[in-house]
mmCIF file of C-alpha atoms in Angstrom:
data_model
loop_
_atom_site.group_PDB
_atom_site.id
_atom_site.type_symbol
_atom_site.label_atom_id
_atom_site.label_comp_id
_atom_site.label_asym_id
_atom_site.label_seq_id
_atom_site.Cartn_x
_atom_site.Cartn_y
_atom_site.Cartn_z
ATOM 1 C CA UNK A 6 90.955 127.786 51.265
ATOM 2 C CA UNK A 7 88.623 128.790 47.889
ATOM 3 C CA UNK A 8 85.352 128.005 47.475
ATOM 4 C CA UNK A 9 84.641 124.139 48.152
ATOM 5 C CA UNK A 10 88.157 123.792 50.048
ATOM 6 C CA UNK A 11 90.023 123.932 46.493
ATOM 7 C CA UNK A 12 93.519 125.269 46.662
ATOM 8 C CA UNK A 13 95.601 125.922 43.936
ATOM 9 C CA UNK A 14 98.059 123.602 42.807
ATOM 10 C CA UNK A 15 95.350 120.821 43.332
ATOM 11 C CA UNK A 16 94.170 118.282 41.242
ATOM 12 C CA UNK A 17 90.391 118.259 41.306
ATOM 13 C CA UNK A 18 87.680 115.731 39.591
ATOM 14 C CA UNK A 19 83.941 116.730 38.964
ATOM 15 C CA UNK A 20 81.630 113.828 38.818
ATOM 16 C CA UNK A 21 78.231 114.921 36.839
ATOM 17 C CA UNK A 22 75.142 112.807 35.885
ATOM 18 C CA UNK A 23 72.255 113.073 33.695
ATOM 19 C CA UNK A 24 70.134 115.446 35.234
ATOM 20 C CA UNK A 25 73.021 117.872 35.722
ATOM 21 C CA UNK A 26 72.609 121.387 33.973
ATOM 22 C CA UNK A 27 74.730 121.758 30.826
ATOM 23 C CA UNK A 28 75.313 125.309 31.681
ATOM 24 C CA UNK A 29 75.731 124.646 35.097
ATOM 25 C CA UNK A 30 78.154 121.830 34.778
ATOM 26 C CA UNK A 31 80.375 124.561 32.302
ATOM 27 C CA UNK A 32 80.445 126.945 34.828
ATOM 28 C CA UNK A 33 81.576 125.021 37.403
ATOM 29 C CA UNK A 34 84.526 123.261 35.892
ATOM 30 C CA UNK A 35 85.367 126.919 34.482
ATOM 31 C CA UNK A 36 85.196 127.767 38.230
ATOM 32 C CA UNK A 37 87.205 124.957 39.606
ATOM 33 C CA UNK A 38 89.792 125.711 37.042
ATOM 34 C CA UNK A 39 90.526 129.438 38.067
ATOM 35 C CA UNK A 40 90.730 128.112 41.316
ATOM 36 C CA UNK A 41 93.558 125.263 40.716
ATOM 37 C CA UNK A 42 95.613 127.359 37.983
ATOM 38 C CA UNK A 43 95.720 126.628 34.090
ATOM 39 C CA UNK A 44 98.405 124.688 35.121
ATOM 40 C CA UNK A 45 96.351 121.733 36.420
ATOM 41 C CA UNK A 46 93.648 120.277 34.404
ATOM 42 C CA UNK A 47 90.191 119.643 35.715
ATOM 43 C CA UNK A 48 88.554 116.097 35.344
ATOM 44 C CA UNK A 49 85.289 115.839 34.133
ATOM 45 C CA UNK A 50 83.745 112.403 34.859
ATOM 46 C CA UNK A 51 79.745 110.998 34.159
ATOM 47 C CA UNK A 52 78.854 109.060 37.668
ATOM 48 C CA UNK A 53 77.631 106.163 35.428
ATOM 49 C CA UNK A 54 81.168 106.308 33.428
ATOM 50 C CA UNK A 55 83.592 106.373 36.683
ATOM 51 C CA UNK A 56 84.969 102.762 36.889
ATOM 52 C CA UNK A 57 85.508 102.293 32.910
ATOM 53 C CA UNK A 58 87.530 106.122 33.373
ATOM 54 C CA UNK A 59 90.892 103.929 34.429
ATOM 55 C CA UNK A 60 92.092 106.517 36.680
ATOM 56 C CA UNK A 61 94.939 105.557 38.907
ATOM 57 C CA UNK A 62 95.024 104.820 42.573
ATOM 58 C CA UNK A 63 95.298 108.193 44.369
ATOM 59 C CA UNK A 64 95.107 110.656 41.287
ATOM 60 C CA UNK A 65 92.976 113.597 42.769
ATOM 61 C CA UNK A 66 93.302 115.761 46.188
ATOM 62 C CA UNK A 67 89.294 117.162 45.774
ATOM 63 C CA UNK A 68 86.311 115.308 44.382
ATOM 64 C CA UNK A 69 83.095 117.123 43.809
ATOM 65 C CA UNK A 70 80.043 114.736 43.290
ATOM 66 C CA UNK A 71 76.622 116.092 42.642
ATOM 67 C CA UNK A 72 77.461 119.663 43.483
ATOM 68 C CA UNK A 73 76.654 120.951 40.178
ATOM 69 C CA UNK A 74 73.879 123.249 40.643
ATOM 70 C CA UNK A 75 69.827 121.213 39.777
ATOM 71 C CA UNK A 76 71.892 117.877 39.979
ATOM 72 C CA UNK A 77 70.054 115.041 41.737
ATOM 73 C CA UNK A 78 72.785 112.425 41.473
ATOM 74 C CA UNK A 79 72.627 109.339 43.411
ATOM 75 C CA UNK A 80 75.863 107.899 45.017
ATOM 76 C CA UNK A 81 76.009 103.583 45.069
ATOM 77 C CA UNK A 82 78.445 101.483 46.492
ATOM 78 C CA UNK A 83 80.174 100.735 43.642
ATOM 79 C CA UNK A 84 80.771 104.965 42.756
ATOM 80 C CA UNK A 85 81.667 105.819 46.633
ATOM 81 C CA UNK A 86 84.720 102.552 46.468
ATOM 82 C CA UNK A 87 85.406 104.200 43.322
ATOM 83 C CA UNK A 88 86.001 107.633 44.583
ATOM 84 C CA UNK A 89 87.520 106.324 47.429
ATOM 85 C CA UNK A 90 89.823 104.252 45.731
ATOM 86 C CA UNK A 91 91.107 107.584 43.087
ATOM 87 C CA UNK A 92 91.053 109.896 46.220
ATOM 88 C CA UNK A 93 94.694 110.866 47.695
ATOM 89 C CA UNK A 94 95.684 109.470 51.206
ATOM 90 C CA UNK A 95 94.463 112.493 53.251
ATOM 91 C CA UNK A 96 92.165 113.525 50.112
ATOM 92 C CA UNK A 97 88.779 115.251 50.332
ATOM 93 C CA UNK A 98 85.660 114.476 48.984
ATOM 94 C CA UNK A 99 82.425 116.796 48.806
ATOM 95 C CA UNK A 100 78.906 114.966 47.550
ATOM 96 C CA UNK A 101 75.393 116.322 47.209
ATOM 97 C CA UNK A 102 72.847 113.848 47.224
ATOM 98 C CA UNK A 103 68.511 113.917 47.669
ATOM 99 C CA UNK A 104 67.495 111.656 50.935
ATOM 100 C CA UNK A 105 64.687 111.005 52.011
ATOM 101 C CA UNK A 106 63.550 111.319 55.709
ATOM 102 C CA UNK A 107 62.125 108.315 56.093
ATOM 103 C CA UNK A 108 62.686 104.928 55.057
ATOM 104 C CA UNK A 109 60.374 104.854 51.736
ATOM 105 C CA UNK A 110 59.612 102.341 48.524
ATOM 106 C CA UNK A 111 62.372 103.292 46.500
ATOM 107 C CA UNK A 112 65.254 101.392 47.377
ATOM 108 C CA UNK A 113 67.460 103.958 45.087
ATOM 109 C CA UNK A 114 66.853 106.722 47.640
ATOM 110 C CA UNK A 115 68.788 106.397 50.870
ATOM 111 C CA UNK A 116 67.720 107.877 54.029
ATOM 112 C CA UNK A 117 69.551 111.238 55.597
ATOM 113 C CA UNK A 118 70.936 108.262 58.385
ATOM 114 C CA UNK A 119 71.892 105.908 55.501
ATOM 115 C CA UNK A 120 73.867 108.265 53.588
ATOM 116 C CA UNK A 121 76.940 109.283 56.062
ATOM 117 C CA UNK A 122 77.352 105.037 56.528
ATOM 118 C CA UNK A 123 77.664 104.521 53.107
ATOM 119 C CA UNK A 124 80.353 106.332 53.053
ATOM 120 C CA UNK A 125 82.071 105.169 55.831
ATOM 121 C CA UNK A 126 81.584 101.732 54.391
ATOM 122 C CA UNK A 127 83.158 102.654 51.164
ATOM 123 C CA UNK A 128 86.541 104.038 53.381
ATOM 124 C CA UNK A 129 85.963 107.260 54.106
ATOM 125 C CA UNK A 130 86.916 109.112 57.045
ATOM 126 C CA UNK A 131 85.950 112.227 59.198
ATOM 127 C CA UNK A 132 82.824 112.067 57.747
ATOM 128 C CA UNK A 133 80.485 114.904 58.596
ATOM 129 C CA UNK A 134 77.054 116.616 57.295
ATOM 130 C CA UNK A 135 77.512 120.026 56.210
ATOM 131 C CA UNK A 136 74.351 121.354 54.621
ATOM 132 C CA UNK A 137 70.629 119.756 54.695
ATOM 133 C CA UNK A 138 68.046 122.011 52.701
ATOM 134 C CA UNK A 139 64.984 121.314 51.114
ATOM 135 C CA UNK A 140 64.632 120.753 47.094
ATOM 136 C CA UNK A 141 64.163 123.535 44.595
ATOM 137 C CA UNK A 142 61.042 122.724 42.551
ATOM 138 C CA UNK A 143 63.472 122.324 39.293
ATOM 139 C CA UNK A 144 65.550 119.803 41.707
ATOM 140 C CA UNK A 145 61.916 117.610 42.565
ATOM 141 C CA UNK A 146 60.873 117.755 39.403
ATOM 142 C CA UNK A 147 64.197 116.399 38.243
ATOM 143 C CA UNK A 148 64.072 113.605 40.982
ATOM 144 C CA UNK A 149 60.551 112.490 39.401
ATOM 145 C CA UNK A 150 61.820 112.343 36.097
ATOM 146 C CA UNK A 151 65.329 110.418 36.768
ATOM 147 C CA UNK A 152 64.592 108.512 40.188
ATOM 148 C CA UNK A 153 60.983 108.115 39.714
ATOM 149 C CA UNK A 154 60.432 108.920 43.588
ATOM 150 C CA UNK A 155 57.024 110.774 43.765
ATOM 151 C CA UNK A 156 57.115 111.182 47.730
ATOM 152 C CA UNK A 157 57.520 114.930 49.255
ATOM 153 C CA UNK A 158 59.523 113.889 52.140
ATOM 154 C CA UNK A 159 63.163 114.753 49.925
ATOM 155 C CA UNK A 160 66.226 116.961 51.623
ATOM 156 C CA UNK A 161 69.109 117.729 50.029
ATOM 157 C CA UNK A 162 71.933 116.788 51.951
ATOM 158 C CA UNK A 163 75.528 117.822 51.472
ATOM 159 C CA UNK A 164 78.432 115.863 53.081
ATOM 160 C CA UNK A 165 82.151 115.251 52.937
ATOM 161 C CA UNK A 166 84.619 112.429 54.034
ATOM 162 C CA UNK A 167 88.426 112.058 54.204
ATOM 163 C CA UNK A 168 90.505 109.560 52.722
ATOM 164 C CA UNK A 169 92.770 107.889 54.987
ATOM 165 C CA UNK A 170 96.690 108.962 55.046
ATOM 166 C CA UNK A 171 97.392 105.681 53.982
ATOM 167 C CA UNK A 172 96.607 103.876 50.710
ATOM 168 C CA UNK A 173 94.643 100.865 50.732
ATOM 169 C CA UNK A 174 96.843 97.389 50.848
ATOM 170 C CA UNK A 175 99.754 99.247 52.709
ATOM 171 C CA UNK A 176 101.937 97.998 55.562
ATOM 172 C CA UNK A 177 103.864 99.226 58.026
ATOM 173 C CA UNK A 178 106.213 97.322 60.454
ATOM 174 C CA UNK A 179 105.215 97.957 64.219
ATOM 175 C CA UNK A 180 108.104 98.172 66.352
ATOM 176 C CA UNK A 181 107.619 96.511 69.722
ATOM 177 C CA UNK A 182 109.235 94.775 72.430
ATOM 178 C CA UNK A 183 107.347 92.155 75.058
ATOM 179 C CA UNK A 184 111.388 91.894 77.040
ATOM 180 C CA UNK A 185 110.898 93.271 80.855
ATOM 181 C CA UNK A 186 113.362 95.506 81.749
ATOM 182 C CA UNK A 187 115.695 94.204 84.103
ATOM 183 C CA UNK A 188 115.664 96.225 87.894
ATOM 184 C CA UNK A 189 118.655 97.009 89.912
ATOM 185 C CA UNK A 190 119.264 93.489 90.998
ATOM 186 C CA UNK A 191 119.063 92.115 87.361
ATOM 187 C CA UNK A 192 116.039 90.976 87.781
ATOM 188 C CA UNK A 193 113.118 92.199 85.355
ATOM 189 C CA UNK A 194 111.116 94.655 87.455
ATOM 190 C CA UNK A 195 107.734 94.355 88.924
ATOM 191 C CA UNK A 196 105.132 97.618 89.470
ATOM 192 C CA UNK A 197 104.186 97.402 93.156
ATOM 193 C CA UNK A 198 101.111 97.940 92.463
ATOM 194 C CA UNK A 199 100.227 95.265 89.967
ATOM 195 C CA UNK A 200 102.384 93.051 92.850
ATOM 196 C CA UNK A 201 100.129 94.143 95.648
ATOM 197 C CA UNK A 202 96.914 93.918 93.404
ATOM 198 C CA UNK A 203 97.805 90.030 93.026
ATOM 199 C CA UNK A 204 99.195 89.100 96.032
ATOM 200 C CA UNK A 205 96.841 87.600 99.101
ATOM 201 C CA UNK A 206 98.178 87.632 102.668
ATOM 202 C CA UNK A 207 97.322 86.343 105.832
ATOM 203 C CA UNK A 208 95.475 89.878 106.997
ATOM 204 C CA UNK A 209 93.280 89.789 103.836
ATOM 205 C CA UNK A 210 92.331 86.208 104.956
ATOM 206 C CA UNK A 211 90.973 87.361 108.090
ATOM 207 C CA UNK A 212 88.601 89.727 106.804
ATOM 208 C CA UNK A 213 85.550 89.588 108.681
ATOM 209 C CA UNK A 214 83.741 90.341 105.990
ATOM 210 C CA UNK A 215 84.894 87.948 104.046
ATOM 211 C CA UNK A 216 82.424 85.083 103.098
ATOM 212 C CA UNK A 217 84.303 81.337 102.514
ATOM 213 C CA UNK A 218 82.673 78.545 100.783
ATOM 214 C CA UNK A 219 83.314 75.155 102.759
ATOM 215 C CA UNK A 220 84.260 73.217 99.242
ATOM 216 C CA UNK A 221 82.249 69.937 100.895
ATOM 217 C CA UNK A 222 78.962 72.141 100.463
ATOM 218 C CA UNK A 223 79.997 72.047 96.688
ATOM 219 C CA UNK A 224 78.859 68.468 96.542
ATOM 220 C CA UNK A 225 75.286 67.189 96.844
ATOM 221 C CA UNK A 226 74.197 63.487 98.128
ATOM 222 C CA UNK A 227 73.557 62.381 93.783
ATOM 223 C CA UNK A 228 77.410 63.654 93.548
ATOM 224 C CA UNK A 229 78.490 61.059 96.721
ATOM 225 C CA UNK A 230 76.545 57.792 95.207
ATOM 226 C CA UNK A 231 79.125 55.318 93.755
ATOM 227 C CA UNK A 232 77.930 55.202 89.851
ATOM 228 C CA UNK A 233 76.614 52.084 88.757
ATOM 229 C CA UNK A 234 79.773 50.323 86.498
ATOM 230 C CA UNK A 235 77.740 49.584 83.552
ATOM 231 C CA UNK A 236 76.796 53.080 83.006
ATOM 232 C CA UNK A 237 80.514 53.397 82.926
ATOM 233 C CA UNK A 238 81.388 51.011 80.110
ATOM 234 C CA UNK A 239 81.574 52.687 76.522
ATOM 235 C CA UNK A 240 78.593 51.667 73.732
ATOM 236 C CA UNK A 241 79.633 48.566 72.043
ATOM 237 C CA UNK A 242 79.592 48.870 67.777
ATOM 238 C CA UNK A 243 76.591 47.074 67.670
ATOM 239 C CA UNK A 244 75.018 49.281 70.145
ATOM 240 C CA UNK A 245 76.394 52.307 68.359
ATOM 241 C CA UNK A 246 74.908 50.992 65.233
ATOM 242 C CA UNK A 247 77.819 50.547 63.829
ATOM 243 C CA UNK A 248 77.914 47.571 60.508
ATOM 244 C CA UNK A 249 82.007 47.452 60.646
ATOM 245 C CA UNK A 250 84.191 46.899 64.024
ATOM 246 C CA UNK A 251 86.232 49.723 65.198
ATOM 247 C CA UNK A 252 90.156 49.548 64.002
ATOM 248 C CA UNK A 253 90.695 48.697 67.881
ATOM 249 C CA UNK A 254 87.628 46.569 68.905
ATOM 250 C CA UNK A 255 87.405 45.414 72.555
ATOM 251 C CA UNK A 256 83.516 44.343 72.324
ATOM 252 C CA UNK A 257 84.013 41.128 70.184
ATOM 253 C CA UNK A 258 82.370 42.419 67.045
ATOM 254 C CA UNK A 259 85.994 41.745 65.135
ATOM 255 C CA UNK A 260 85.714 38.616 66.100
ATOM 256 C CA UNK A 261 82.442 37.961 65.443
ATOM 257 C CA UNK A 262 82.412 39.451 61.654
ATOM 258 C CA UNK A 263 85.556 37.482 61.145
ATOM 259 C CA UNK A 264 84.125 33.801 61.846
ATOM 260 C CA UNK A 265 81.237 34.773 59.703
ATOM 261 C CA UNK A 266 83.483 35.677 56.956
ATOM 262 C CA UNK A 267 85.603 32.233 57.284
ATOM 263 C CA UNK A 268 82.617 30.252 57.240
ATOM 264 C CA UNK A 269 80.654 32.232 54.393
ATOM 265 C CA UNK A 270 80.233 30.532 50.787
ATOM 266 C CA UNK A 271 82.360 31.771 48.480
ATOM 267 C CA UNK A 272 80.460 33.821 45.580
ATOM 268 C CA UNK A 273 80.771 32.526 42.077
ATOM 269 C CA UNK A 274 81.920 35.137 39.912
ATOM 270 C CA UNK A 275 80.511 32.633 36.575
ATOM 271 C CA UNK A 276 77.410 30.802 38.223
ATOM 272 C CA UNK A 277 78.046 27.364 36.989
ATOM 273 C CA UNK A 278 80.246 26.397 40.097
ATOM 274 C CA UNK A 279 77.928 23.868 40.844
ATOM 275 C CA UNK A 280 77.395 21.918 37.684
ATOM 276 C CA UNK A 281 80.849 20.494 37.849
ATOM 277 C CA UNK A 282 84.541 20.808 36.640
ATOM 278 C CA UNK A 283 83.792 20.845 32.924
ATOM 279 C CA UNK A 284 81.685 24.704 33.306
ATOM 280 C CA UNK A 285 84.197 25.643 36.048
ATOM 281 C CA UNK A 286 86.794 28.605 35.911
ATOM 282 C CA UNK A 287 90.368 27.520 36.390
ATOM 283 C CA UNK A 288 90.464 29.370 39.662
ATOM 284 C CA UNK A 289 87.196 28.014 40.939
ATOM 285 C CA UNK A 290 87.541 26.588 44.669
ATOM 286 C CA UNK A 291 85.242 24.265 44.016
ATOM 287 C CA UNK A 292 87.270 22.507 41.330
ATOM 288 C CA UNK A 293 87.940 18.338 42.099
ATOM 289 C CA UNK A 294 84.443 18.124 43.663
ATOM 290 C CA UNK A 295 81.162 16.491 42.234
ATOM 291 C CA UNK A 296 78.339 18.634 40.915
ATOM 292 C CA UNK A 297 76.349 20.095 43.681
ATOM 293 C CA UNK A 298 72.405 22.172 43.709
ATOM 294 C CA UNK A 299 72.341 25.379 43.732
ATOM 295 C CA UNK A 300 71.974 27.493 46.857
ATOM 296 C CA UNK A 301 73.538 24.092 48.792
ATOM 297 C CA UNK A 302 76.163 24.829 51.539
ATOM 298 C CA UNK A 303 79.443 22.926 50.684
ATOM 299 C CA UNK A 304 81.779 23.105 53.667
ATOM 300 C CA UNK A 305 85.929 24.073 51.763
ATOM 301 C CA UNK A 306 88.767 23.573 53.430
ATOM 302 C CA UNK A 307 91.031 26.549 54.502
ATOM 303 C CA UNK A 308 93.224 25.731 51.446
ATOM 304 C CA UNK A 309 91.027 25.811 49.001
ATOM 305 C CA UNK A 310 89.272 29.243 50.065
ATOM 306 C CA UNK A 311 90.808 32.215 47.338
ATOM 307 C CA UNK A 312 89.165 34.623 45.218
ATOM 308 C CA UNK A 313 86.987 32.828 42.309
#
């Protein structure tokens, strides 16, 4: 395998950022190429750039993030799903990133610990640290500038994950069978030892050592007092709070909000009901009797009770 496990034939992307080189980004894509043949052409991606690139799923065997020689690239969420997502099933991908070794201010700096989960969490597999070194003073000086981290606790940390041999969203049907086998007899067979491991016999009963509960210990005197029956009955709707009866009311609250409702006034939808027939709707129920004050209860007949 050539130098960062690139074989030839293989179809290799280099992801670059801002504070990459110029020189040293050239020389590595010239040196990626020799390795892969002129046949196969080299991608060349800014880390910013990645997801508007429209690569399609599965398009490279080899990324290379951040190895280009001074680069201090930083690897979010959204770039490592991206890689993950353009990596091969069974691809490989090789980052370089700064860490820091402790947990600092600058939330765009992930710890040495951090940086192997994030990659896991983007998909990645077989993920293992191969190189942790400290920076060059171009590469701190670079981390200043672009990351504005002014800490001296920075490591450069070089790491690599596998993509799955399987693409994201596949399916495979699993082929099993729950039947028993049948025995000699035609019946489905039973391992002796699972048979013996649930079975309890009269021997294992008399087990000296064996401690029985008496099941009338179980029960305390409070458990043996008859309950008293009106802690028994259920909470009537009133009780409960309730301002409408249950659809199957046994406490009498149907019955109750049902005589009020036969022996309510009817409302006046006008409000001259009770200066007589001449300033009373045709539907009024109060219609053939005399003028009446207002806010005085006048008893109707069954009959005459309908919507106003």
């Amino acid at each position: 395998m050539g130098e960062y496990g690139v074989t030839p034939g293989q179809r290799v992307a280099i992801i670059w950022d801002s504070s990459s080189p110029v020189e040293a980004l050239k020389d590595l894509v010239d040196k990626i190429q020799a390795l892969v043949g002129a046949d196969n052409h080299v991608s060349v991606e800014n880390v910013n750039q990645l997801s508007q690139s429209a690569h399609r799923e599965s398009s490279f065997d080899v990324i290379l993030s951040g190895v280009v020689p001074g680069s201090t690239a930083q690897h979010s969420a959204e770039v490592l799903a991206e890689i993950a997502r353009i990596l091969k099933p069974g691809g490989r991908v090789l980052l370089k990133e700064p860490v820091a070794t402790e947990s600092g201010n600058n939330s765009r700096i992930k710890t040495a610990a951090k940086l192997p989960t994030a990659l896991t969490l983007s998909g990645l597999v077989e993920v293992k640290e191969l190189q942790k070194e400290a920076l060059t003073p171009e590469e701190a000086q670079s981390v200043r500038e672009h990351l504005g981290y002014q800490g001296n606790d920075l490591l450069i940390v070089q790491i690599e994950g596998k993509k799955p041999n399987f693409e994201v969203g596949s399916s495979s049907q699993l082929k099993l069978s729950f039947a028993k086998q049948p025995g000699p007899s035609g019946k489905p067979s039973v391992d002796p030892a699972t048979a013996k491991l649930w079975t309890l016999s009269a021997n294992d009963m008399n087990d000296e050592e064996m401690d029985l509960l008496d099941s009338d210990e179980l029960l305390d005197s409070e458990d043996l007092k008859k309950p008293d029956p009106s802690s028994l009955r259920a909470p009537s709707c009133k009780e409960m709070g309730k301002k409408k009866a249950c659809k199957n009311c046994t406490c009498g609250l149907a019955e109750e909000l049902g005589q009020e409702k036969k022996s309510s006034q009817p409302k006046s939808a006008c409000g001259n009901c009770y200066l007589g027939d001449a300033f009373r709707c045709a539907s009024c129920p109060y219609l053939g009797m005399p003028a009446f004050k207002p806010g005085e209860k006048i008893l109707l007949k069954e009959n005459q009770l309908h919507d106003a």
